[in-house]
């Protein structure tokens, strides 16, 4: 088993990555079982795929275990669902000792993590990510949250789990488009931090059916853990994880959440950010070409019908939420991310032509 430590003093925890790890969860958690209630928060389709087996195994190992499901889709990250879960937990007699197991993709992880951070002022939880995006990104680092009418993730907290349990074999049932979306975030890690990893990903993508997910997830988790350990609250280094996200978030908002997946939007955003890095004289033409060739190995939806002015208005809205400063992530070289505040509206608008 690969154990990656996320170092945050007393709040440090491990990210375990292992094939077939799901079956070993009772064994891994046994020392933490003091007779409390263990609550799986998931989605019904995922309960059928792996959740009911997990619950059975936990019960056989003397864990008192129950479950709650969320609907599928971004709509589950809502105030209504949040309060419904809290009420259901009270009905189930959950208390301060209850431990949550968040089994699912980023939607489940974000809501379940936020519930854990606020139920009776905070209870323990573990992330068991089931999408590639959740394995390499959303389950690590403690960002939790829900959406409100005014925007995405506007209510939330940074609340670290007790551990992250990753079983790459459960990606077998993940729909292809969701895999592609997660691969966008995997490419991001290579682009900002490790050029050899980026080159490996590029080679692996030539035969996507044999893609070594375990290897890729391990390296991505190492990079994310290192960055979060050094800058938990996103005052500096952690900003690099937003590579491709400025334009990416705007594309998601423009096309509607659910129509363009997060990782797909980020992949397109990385092409724009690569072009900007080249135009601003940070990244060489050849390196930008390599980045684009890698991203182009993913089948991405067409965004040719976008309106550049609308995209720009979303970028500006995002900037307002972030204290009015846009820390735009550029590449100084492949594997070397950096931020700049000297980016013009025109530059962002012009960059959109590379994805139209
Ligand atoms: N907290 C963070 O740091 C962070 C980072 C990035 C993204 N996010 C959030 O993550 C969310 C997106 O997460 P996502 O991309 O994982 O999408 P998701 O959670 O909506 O999952 C996508 C779909 O795949 C299904 N699914 C999940 N695992 C499966 C499996 N193994 N087999 C078959 N089907 C499976 C789900 O039921 C769902 O229908 C967004 O809300 C985004 O804001 C959070
Ligand atoms: Zn992302």
mmCIF file of C-alpha atoms in Angstrom, residues 16 45 51 120 122 124 173-174 191 196 231 234 268 292 297 300 339 342 344-345:
data_model
loop_
_atom_site.group_PDB
_atom_site.id
_atom_site.type_symbol
_atom_site.label_atom_id
_atom_site.label_comp_id
_atom_site.label_asym_id
_atom_site.label_seq_id
_atom_site.Cartn_x
_atom_site.Cartn_y
_atom_site.Cartn_z
ATOM 1 C CA UNK A 16 -3.756 5.439 1.287
ATOM 2 C CA UNK A 45 -25.981 4.135 -7.523
ATOM 3 C CA UNK A 51 -21.465 0.937 -0.660
ATOM 4 C CA UNK A 120 -22.476 19.388 16.431
ATOM 5 C CA UNK A 122 -17.523 19.209 13.889
ATOM 6 C CA UNK A 124 -14.540 13.147 12.210
ATOM 7 C CA UNK A 173 -17.233 1.481 -13.523
ATOM 8 C CA UNK A 174 -16.700 5.220 -13.997
ATOM 9 C CA UNK A 191 2.138 21.001 -15.907
ATOM 10 C CA UNK A 196 8.625 14.101 -16.194
ATOM 11 C CA UNK A 231 -0.023 26.282 2.095
ATOM 12 C CA UNK A 234 -4.237 29.172 -0.287
ATOM 13 C CA UNK A 268 -9.717 23.952 -22.059
ATOM 14 C CA UNK A 292 -1.420 21.344 -26.113
ATOM 15 C CA UNK A 297 -5.224 13.535 -26.483
ATOM 16 C CA UNK A 300 -13.155 17.350 -25.109
ATOM 17 C CA UNK A 339 1.253 33.416 -10.762
ATOM 18 C CA UNK A 342 -0.449 41.605 -14.655
ATOM 19 C CA UNK A 344 -5.258 42.209 -19.055
ATOM 20 C CA UNK A 345 -8.881 41.550 -19.989
#
